[in-house]
Amino acid sequence: MPITILIGAQWGDEGKGRVVDWMAASADIVARYAGGDNAGHTVALDGEVYKLHLIPSGILHSKVVSVMGNGMVINPDNLVREIQALRKIGVDISPERLVISSRAHIITPAHIALDKAKELALGDDKIGTTLRGIGPAYLDKTGRAGIRTGDMLLDVEEFAERLVAAIEMSNEELRAQGLDTLDALQAAQSYLQAADFLRPYIRDVSIYLYEALKAGKKVLCEGAQGTLLDIDHGSYPFVTSSSPTAGGALTGLGVGPLFVDNVLGVAKAFSTRVGGGPMPTELDGAIAEHFRGSGANFWDEFGTTTGRPRRCGWLDVVMLRYAVGVNGLSELMLTKMDILSGLDELKLATAYNIDGELFAFPPVTNEQLERAKPVYETLPGWSEDISNCRRFDDLPSAARDYIKRVAQLCDAPINMVSVGPERDQLVMNPAG
């Protein structure tokens, strides 16, 4: 530190929440910089499972301040519910421990209605959004028609007028599509109550972080989604509406690059994706089911936010290599190494064959990516349960070789792997 940026190096769902939870022990501030409650972070601690959608994972450390940055879009109702749910299980959440950017944008009930309407209209070509209103909220932000959390600091009547006007404007679009509109006054009511609850938490985050950094505080930046869903660098249009890359941390929090010491990318030991879009290494059958699990365990491959089963496949090194470059990663961390146990052999997609031409990095267009045939390198698997391993030498030789080969192919050191969902199920400095 002073700033470590933690990003997802795949299509999201890489296990960033538990990594943030672990790294937060040595941080003063954990700051989330992008996305909304479309993200879901799951943290296991002492047998308890915490599912967070908006609040940074660092909130589970009593001495850490959690920051929600200007790059986020926030549903006030859902944020209040999340705060109250955490309080019920004994987590201290006060304005001293949670800071909300006055420049973050608000997701209105109309944004959620528009999100559902758009996906319905796309039919078979739908993107596969979480239907939380994320896209429409970002669209209003860039269209300079949004409402910011700082507006909740206004007189209640003035905030109500702005909120009702925004919902009415969205109603015009719903009406044009022949869809049901919202009762603007009724839809705004719960938001007025949420505004009263959240007002003490709202402040200028960029100034707060600048002063903290100048005072020597250590800041961990927590991303949502993953590099391959970035609005600019993902497989557009099958992307999110924000920038989950390292660059997004700077703009999403209002901090400068000279404070950044480390950029850590988190990736699963295999590939998963939720929603539409090309996924060259996607599998069907027994191996995919092995990766996915039955859904009976929170560690299985079903979305934290949506509950949808994730698409699964072999580790795509082509995509991972791209994520290393786009983010300028200092290092990689692999999660879910334990899931690979029990497979006789493992495959790594080291290149794509597209119409007879080999690609070491993803092609420019989705049309090319849809035609990509993975070029696989096969490594031996292992049968041992590795969930109790804590040192690199405790791992089976095949697991050690797998980690070393991924690091070599991606040209990035792997200094940590996880072998289970709990905070202590980590193997440190394995191949760095």
GROMACS .gro file of N, CA, C and O in nm, residues 64 196 216 324:
model
   16
   64VAL      N    1  -1.183  -0.125   1.038
   64VAL     CA    2  -1.172  -0.078   0.900
   64VAL      C    3  -1.289   0.014   0.865
   64VAL      O    4  -1.404  -0.015   0.900
  196ASP      N    5  -3.341   0.993   0.466
  196ASP     CA    6  -3.330   1.039   0.604
  196ASP      C    7  -3.236   0.949   0.684
  196ASP      O    8  -3.158   0.996   0.767
  216GLY      N    9  -0.107   0.886   0.575
  216GLY     CA   10  -0.041   0.756   0.581
  216GLY      C   11  -0.133   0.637   0.594
  216GLY      O   12  -0.086   0.526   0.620
  324VAL      N   13  -0.415  -0.930  -1.743
  324VAL     CA   14  -0.287  -0.888  -1.686
  324VAL      C   15  -0.239  -0.760  -1.752
  324VAL      O   16  -0.196  -0.664  -1.687
   0.00000   0.00000   0.00000
